[in-house]
Amino acid sequence: MTQQGPENLEGELVATDAKVAIVTARFNEFITDRLTVAAINTWERLGGKAENLTSAHVPGAVELAVTAKKLAETGKYEAVICLGCVIRGETDHYDHVVDQSAIGIREVGVQTGVPCIFGVLTCDTLEQAIDRAGTKMGNAGRSAMMTAVEMANLLKKIK
Ligand code: INI
């Protein structure tokens, strides 16, 4: 009798058959536009089809979760990506904006069963945001798309 190893469930980084939605907050659009462009570029590099990707925009990070929920509930998408940027230096209600968006986005994923990817930069300074939007620290839009595609493929395997 041959011994079998443990079942290993992992999602491939291949978007050929995936359907994903991106929601981007316009607040700090100098940064968030770059996250969106990188997410779309990554989608194409992973083999995703243009007709299987939807992009929506909302005013700010607080509006991401409700929009992601509506998209997830359509049943059309295997993952929803939320992109935004909150910078502490520019607001005294930073903590409220960050908490509302982070908790909301997490809840959408858990409640709908559609992975909801947190691609919101939470930074002390604009420089930190720039670092994560395509310079020193990579691009959070790219990593969010990779996470979305991996999760979409993983959850399809779990029957
Ligand atoms: N929204 C952001 O996405 N980033 C921010 O840094 C930010 N600041 O600084 O306040 C912000 N505020 C707007 C918020 O997301 C909502 O759009 C607004 O409160 C209306 O609900």
PDB file of C-alpha atoms and ligand atoms in Angstrom:
ATOM      1  CA  MET A   1       0.000   0.000   0.000  1.00  0.00           C
ATOM      2  CA  THR A   2       1.418   3.392  -0.936  1.00  0.00           C
ATOM      3  CA  GLN A   3       1.424   5.972   1.800  1.00  0.00           C
ATOM      4  CA  GLN A   4      -0.161   9.295   0.943  1.00  0.00           C
ATOM      5  CA  GLY A   5       1.082  12.588   2.318  1.00  0.00           C
ATOM      6  CA  PRO A   6      -1.246  15.194   3.746  1.00  0.00           C
ATOM      7  CA  GLU A   7      -3.627  16.880   1.323  1.00  0.00           C
ATOM      8  CA  ASN A   8      -2.117  20.218   0.394  1.00  0.00           C
ATOM      9  CA  LEU A   9      -4.529  22.892  -0.689  1.00  0.00           C
ATOM     10  CA  GLU A  10      -3.013  25.906  -2.364  1.00  0.00           C
ATOM     11  CA  GLY A  11      -4.254  28.420  -4.909  1.00  0.00           C
ATOM     12  CA  GLU A  12      -2.284  28.920  -8.114  1.00  0.00           C
ATOM     13  CA  LEU A  13      -1.209  32.350  -9.270  1.00  0.00           C
ATOM     14  CA  VAL A  14      -3.094  31.966 -12.540  1.00  0.00           C
ATOM     15  CA  ALA A  15      -6.023  34.242 -13.376  1.00  0.00           C
ATOM     16  CA  THR A  16      -7.155  32.596 -16.632  1.00  0.00           C
ATOM     17  CA  ASP A  17     -10.494  31.422 -15.200  1.00  0.00           C
ATOM     18  CA  ALA A  18     -10.866  33.922 -12.373  1.00  0.00           C
ATOM     19  CA  LYS A  19     -13.425  36.720 -11.925  1.00  0.00           C
ATOM     20  CA  VAL A  20     -12.379  39.594  -9.702  1.00  0.00           C
ATOM     21  CA  ALA A  21     -13.657  43.063  -8.786  1.00  0.00           C
ATOM     22  CA  ILE A  22     -11.540  45.994  -7.624  1.00  0.00           C
ATOM     23  CA  VAL A  23     -12.950  48.856  -5.552  1.00  0.00           C
ATOM     24  CA  THR A  24     -10.712  51.909  -5.274  1.00  0.00           C
ATOM     25  CA  ALA A  25     -11.132  54.896  -2.981  1.00  0.00           C
ATOM     26  CA  ARG A  26     -10.521  58.236  -4.729  1.00  0.00           C
ATOM     27  CA  PHE A  27      -9.273  59.937  -1.537  1.00  0.00           C
ATOM     28  CA  ASN A  28      -5.502  60.364  -1.971  1.00  0.00           C
ATOM     29  CA  GLU A  29      -5.966  59.408  -5.612  1.00  0.00           C
ATOM     30  CA  PHE A  30      -2.386  60.342  -6.409  1.00  0.00           C
ATOM     31  CA  ILE A  31      -1.565  57.116  -4.526  1.00  0.00           C
ATOM     32  CA  THR A  32      -4.668  54.993  -5.094  1.00  0.00           C
ATOM     33  CA  ASP A  33      -4.548  55.429  -8.890  1.00  0.00           C
ATOM     34  CA  ARG A  34      -1.130  53.784  -8.804  1.00  0.00           C
ATOM     35  CA  LEU A  35      -2.445  50.891  -6.754  1.00  0.00           C
ATOM     36  CA  THR A  36      -5.263  50.328  -9.252  1.00  0.00           C
ATOM     37  CA  VAL A  37      -2.969  50.466 -12.281  1.00  0.00           C
ATOM     38  CA  ALA A  38      -0.624  47.915 -10.675  1.00  0.00           C
ATOM     39  CA  ALA A  39      -3.544  45.624  -9.778  1.00  0.00           C
ATOM     40  CA  ILE A  40      -4.855  45.693 -13.360  1.00  0.00           C
ATOM     41  CA  ASN A  41      -1.358  45.178 -14.768  1.00  0.00           C
ATOM     42  CA  THR A  42      -0.840  42.187 -12.465  1.00  0.00           C
ATOM     43  CA  TRP A  43      -4.209  40.767 -13.530  1.00  0.00           C
ATOM     44  CA  GLU A  44      -3.077  40.879 -17.174  1.00  0.00           C
ATOM     45  CA  ARG A  45       0.311  39.336 -16.340  1.00  0.00           C
ATOM     46  CA  LEU A  46      -1.424  36.461 -14.536  1.00  0.00           C
ATOM     47  CA  GLY A  47      -3.496  35.747 -17.641  1.00  0.00           C
ATOM     48  CA  GLY A  48      -6.768  37.345 -16.501  1.00  0.00           C
ATOM     49  CA  LYS A  49      -9.310  38.308 -19.151  1.00  0.00           C
ATOM     50  CA  ALA A  50     -10.419  41.936 -19.421  1.00  0.00           C
ATOM     51  CA  GLU A  51     -14.100  40.929 -19.428  1.00  0.00           C
ATOM     52  CA  ASN A  52     -13.648  39.110 -16.093  1.00  0.00           C
ATOM     53  CA  LEU A  53     -12.323  42.151 -14.232  1.00  0.00           C
ATOM     54  CA  THR A  54     -14.564  44.929 -12.895  1.00  0.00           C
ATOM     55  CA  SER A  55     -13.284  48.208 -11.461  1.00  0.00           C
ATOM     56  CA  ALA A  56     -15.401  50.499  -9.268  1.00  0.00           C
ATOM     57  CA  HIS A  57     -14.530  53.764  -7.517  1.00  0.00           C
ATOM     58  CA  VAL A  58     -15.814  55.211  -4.229  1.00  0.00           C
ATOM     59  CA  PRO A  59     -15.135  58.523  -2.434  1.00  0.00           C
ATOM     60  CA  GLY A  60     -13.042  57.223   0.478  1.00  0.00           C
ATOM     61  CA  ALA A  61     -11.798  54.187   2.394  1.00  0.00           C
ATOM     62  CA  VAL A  62     -14.934  54.196   4.571  1.00  0.00           C
ATOM     63  CA  GLU A  63     -17.092  53.447   1.519  1.00  0.00           C
ATOM     64  CA  LEU A  64     -15.022  50.448   0.395  1.00  0.00           C
ATOM     65  CA  ALA A  65     -16.711  47.781   2.534  1.00  0.00           C
ATOM     66  CA  VAL A  66     -20.336  48.484   1.609  1.00  0.00           C
ATOM     67  CA  THR A  67     -19.426  48.524  -2.076  1.00  0.00           C
ATOM     68  CA  ALA A  68     -17.388  45.342  -1.756  1.00  0.00           C
ATOM     69  CA  LYS A  69     -20.363  43.689  -0.037  1.00  0.00           C
ATOM     70  CA  LYS A  70     -22.724  44.613  -2.854  1.00  0.00           C
ATOM     71  CA  LEU A  71     -20.247  43.286  -5.427  1.00  0.00           C
ATOM     72  CA  ALA A  72     -19.631  40.072  -3.454  1.00  0.00           C
ATOM     73  CA  GLU A  73     -23.364  39.456  -3.095  1.00  0.00           C
ATOM     74  CA  THR A  74     -23.892  39.495  -6.871  1.00  0.00           C
ATOM     75  CA  GLY A  75     -22.181  36.096  -6.934  1.00  0.00           C
ATOM     76  CA  LYS A  76     -20.262  37.174 -10.041  1.00  0.00           C
ATOM     77  CA  TYR A  77     -16.841  37.552  -8.411  1.00  0.00           C
ATOM     78  CA  GLU A  78     -14.498  35.077  -6.759  1.00  0.00           C
ATOM     79  CA  ALA A  79     -12.633  37.829  -4.923  1.00  0.00           C
ATOM     80  CA  VAL A  80     -13.048  41.540  -4.288  1.00  0.00           C
ATOM     81  CA  ILE A  81     -10.048  43.821  -3.808  1.00  0.00           C
ATOM     82  CA  CYS A  82     -10.347  47.021  -1.762  1.00  0.00           C
ATOM     83  CA  LEU A  83      -7.734  49.680  -2.491  1.00  0.00           C
ATOM     84  CA  GLY A  84      -7.305  52.884  -0.533  1.00  0.00           C
ATOM     85  CA  CYS A  85      -4.855  55.119   1.262  1.00  0.00           C
ATOM     86  CA  VAL A  86      -5.238  56.718   4.685  1.00  0.00           C
ATOM     87  CA  ILE A  87      -2.520  59.108   5.820  1.00  0.00           C
ATOM     88  CA  ARG A  88      -2.326  60.076   9.481  1.00  0.00           C
ATOM     89  CA  GLY A  89      -0.727  63.466   8.917  1.00  0.00           C
ATOM     90  CA  GLU A  90      -3.733  64.705   7.009  1.00  0.00           C
ATOM     91  CA  THR A  91      -6.579  63.873   9.343  1.00  0.00           C
ATOM     92  CA  ASP A  92      -7.367  63.749  13.020  1.00  0.00           C
ATOM     93  CA  HIS A  93      -9.915  61.021  12.464  1.00  0.00           C
ATOM     94  CA  TYR A  94      -7.337  58.668  10.937  1.00  0.00           C
ATOM     95  CA  ASP A  95      -8.034  55.933  13.475  1.00  0.00           C
ATOM     96  CA  HIS A  96     -11.783  55.967  12.771  1.00  0.00           C
ATOM     97  CA  VAL A  97     -11.277  55.815   9.013  1.00  0.00           C
ATOM     98  CA  VAL A  98      -8.744  52.974   9.324  1.00  0.00           C
ATOM     99  CA  ASP A  99     -10.860  51.004  11.805  1.00  0.00           C
ATOM    100  CA  GLN A 100     -14.086  51.390   9.847  1.00  0.00           C
ATOM    101  CA  SER A 101     -12.501  50.288   6.614  1.00  0.00           C
ATOM    102  CA  ALA A 102     -10.445  47.413   8.089  1.00  0.00           C
ATOM    103  CA  ILE A 103     -13.266  45.970  10.184  1.00  0.00           C
ATOM    104  CA  GLY A 104     -15.804  46.465   7.409  1.00  0.00           C
ATOM    105  CA  ILE A 105     -13.678  44.781   4.775  1.00  0.00           C
ATOM    106  CA  ARG A 106     -12.904  41.831   7.042  1.00  0.00           C
ATOM    107  CA  GLU A 107     -16.613  41.396   7.815  1.00  0.00           C
ATOM    108  CA  VAL A 108     -17.556  41.354   4.134  1.00  0.00           C
ATOM    109  CA  GLY A 109     -15.186  38.478   3.454  1.00  0.00           C
ATOM    110  CA  VAL A 110     -16.313  36.460   6.445  1.00  0.00           C
ATOM    111  CA  GLN A 111     -20.044  37.111   5.920  1.00  0.00           C
ATOM    112  CA  THR A 112     -20.188  36.541   2.164  1.00  0.00           C
ATOM    113  CA  GLY A 113     -17.525  33.834   1.826  1.00  0.00           C
ATOM    114  CA  VAL A 114     -15.992  35.865  -1.005  1.00  0.00           C
ATOM    115  CA  PRO A 115     -12.393  36.767  -0.142  1.00  0.00           C
ATOM    116  CA  CYS A 116     -12.231  40.490   0.360  1.00  0.00           C
ATOM    117  CA  ILE A 117      -8.663  41.699   0.100  1.00  0.00           C
ATOM    118  CA  PHE A 118      -7.467  44.577   2.288  1.00  0.00           C
ATOM    119  CA  GLY A 119      -5.338  46.741   0.040  1.00  0.00           C
ATOM    120  CA  VAL A 120      -5.621  49.925   2.060  1.00  0.00           C
ATOM    121  CA  LEU A 121      -2.364  51.712   2.859  1.00  0.00           C
ATOM    122  CA  THR A 122      -2.344  53.024   6.418  1.00  0.00           C
ATOM    123  CA  CYS A 123       0.578  55.413   6.680  1.00  0.00           C
ATOM    124  CA  ASP A 124       1.958  58.098   8.936  1.00  0.00           C
ATOM    125  CA  THR A 125       3.285  60.158   6.050  1.00  0.00           C
ATOM    126  CA  LEU A 126       2.815  60.676   2.334  1.00  0.00           C
ATOM    127  CA  GLU A 127       6.355  59.408   1.836  1.00  0.00           C
ATOM    128  CA  GLN A 128       5.436  56.052   3.383  1.00  0.00           C
ATOM    129  CA  ALA A 129       2.458  55.846   1.040  1.00  0.00           C
ATOM    130  CA  ILE A 130       4.652  56.584  -1.986  1.00  0.00           C
ATOM    131  CA  ASP A 131       7.055  53.847  -0.826  1.00  0.00           C
ATOM    132  CA  ARG A 132       4.181  51.329  -1.026  1.00  0.00           C
ATOM    133  CA  ALA A 133       2.649  52.598  -4.250  1.00  0.00           C
ATOM    134  CA  GLY A 134       5.337  51.582  -6.673  1.00  0.00           C
ATOM    135  CA  THR A 135       8.666  52.660  -5.226  1.00  0.00           C
ATOM    136  CA  LYS A 136      10.874  51.329  -2.375  1.00  0.00           C
ATOM    137  CA  MET A 137       8.408  48.909  -0.791  1.00  0.00           C
ATOM    138  CA  GLY A 138       6.745  47.511  -3.900  1.00  0.00           C
ATOM    139  CA  ASN A 139       3.139  48.166  -4.810  1.00  0.00           C
ATOM    140  CA  ALA A 140       0.245  47.175  -2.564  1.00  0.00           C
ATOM    141  CA  GLY A 141      -2.061  46.973  -5.599  1.00  0.00           C
ATOM    142  CA  ARG A 142       0.105  44.270  -7.127  1.00  0.00           C
ATOM    143  CA  SER A 143       0.251  42.202  -3.944  1.00  0.00           C
ATOM    144  CA  ALA A 144      -3.502  42.630  -3.423  1.00  0.00           C
ATOM    145  CA  MET A 145      -4.202  41.215  -6.887  1.00  0.00           C
ATOM    146  CA  MET A 146      -1.843  38.284  -6.298  1.00  0.00           C
ATOM    147  CA  THR A 147      -3.620  37.561  -3.024  1.00  0.00           C
ATOM    148  CA  ALA A 148      -7.036  37.793  -4.715  1.00  0.00           C
ATOM    149  CA  VAL A 149      -6.120  35.357  -7.490  1.00  0.00           C
ATOM    150  CA  GLU A 150      -4.498  32.906  -5.088  1.00  0.00           C
ATOM    151  CA  MET A 151      -7.541  32.984  -2.783  1.00  0.00           C
ATOM    152  CA  ALA A 152     -10.010  32.660  -5.665  1.00  0.00           C
ATOM    153  CA  ASN A 153      -8.211  29.529  -6.858  1.00  0.00           C
ATOM    154  CA  LEU A 154      -7.801  28.112  -3.347  1.00  0.00           C
ATOM    155  CA  LEU A 155     -11.453  28.473  -2.380  1.00  0.00           C
ATOM    156  CA  LYS A 156     -12.546  26.807  -5.638  1.00  0.00           C
ATOM    157  CA  LYS A 157     -10.624  23.719  -4.505  1.00  0.00           C
ATOM    158  CA  ILE A 158     -12.345  23.514  -1.121  1.00  0.00           C
ATOM    159  CA  LYS A 159     -15.574  21.653  -1.788  1.00  0.00           C
TER     160      LYS A 159
HETATM  161  N1  INI B   1     -10.588  58.572   3.264  1.00  0.00           N
HETATM  162  C1  INI B   1      -9.494  57.963   2.778  1.00  0.00           C
HETATM  163  O1  INI B   1      -9.624  57.042   1.945  1.00  0.00           O
HETATM  164  N2  INI B   1      -8.258  58.329   3.204  1.00  0.00           N
HETATM  165  C2  INI B   1      -8.067  59.335   4.113  1.00  0.00           C
HETATM  166  O2  INI B   1      -6.894  59.627   4.458  1.00  0.00           O
HETATM  167  C3  INI B   1      -9.211  59.998   4.622  1.00  0.00           C
HETATM  168  N3  INI B   1      -9.052  61.078   5.544  1.00  0.00           N
HETATM  169  O3  INI B   1      -7.928  61.565   5.720  1.00  0.00           O
HETATM  170  O4  INI B   1     -10.005  61.563   6.154  1.00  0.00           O
HETATM  171  C4  INI B   1     -10.488  59.593   4.176  1.00  0.00           C
HETATM  172  N4  INI B   1     -11.596  60.200   4.639  1.00  0.00           N
HETATM  173  C5  INI B   1     -12.877  60.087   3.969  1.00  0.00           C
HETATM  174  C6  INI B   1     -13.660  58.852   4.391  1.00  0.00           C
HETATM  175  O5  INI B   1     -13.093  57.681   3.840  1.00  0.00           O
HETATM  176  C7  INI B   1     -15.110  58.935   3.891  1.00  0.00           C
HETATM  177  O6  INI B   1     -15.133  59.044   2.498  1.00  0.00           O
HETATM  178  C8  INI B   1     -15.889  60.087   4.493  1.00  0.00           C
HETATM  179  O7  INI B   1     -15.759  60.102   5.904  1.00  0.00           O
HETATM  180  C9  INI B   1     -17.395  59.962   4.147  1.00  0.00           C
HETATM  181  O8  INI B   1     -17.939  58.765   4.689  1.00  0.00           O
END
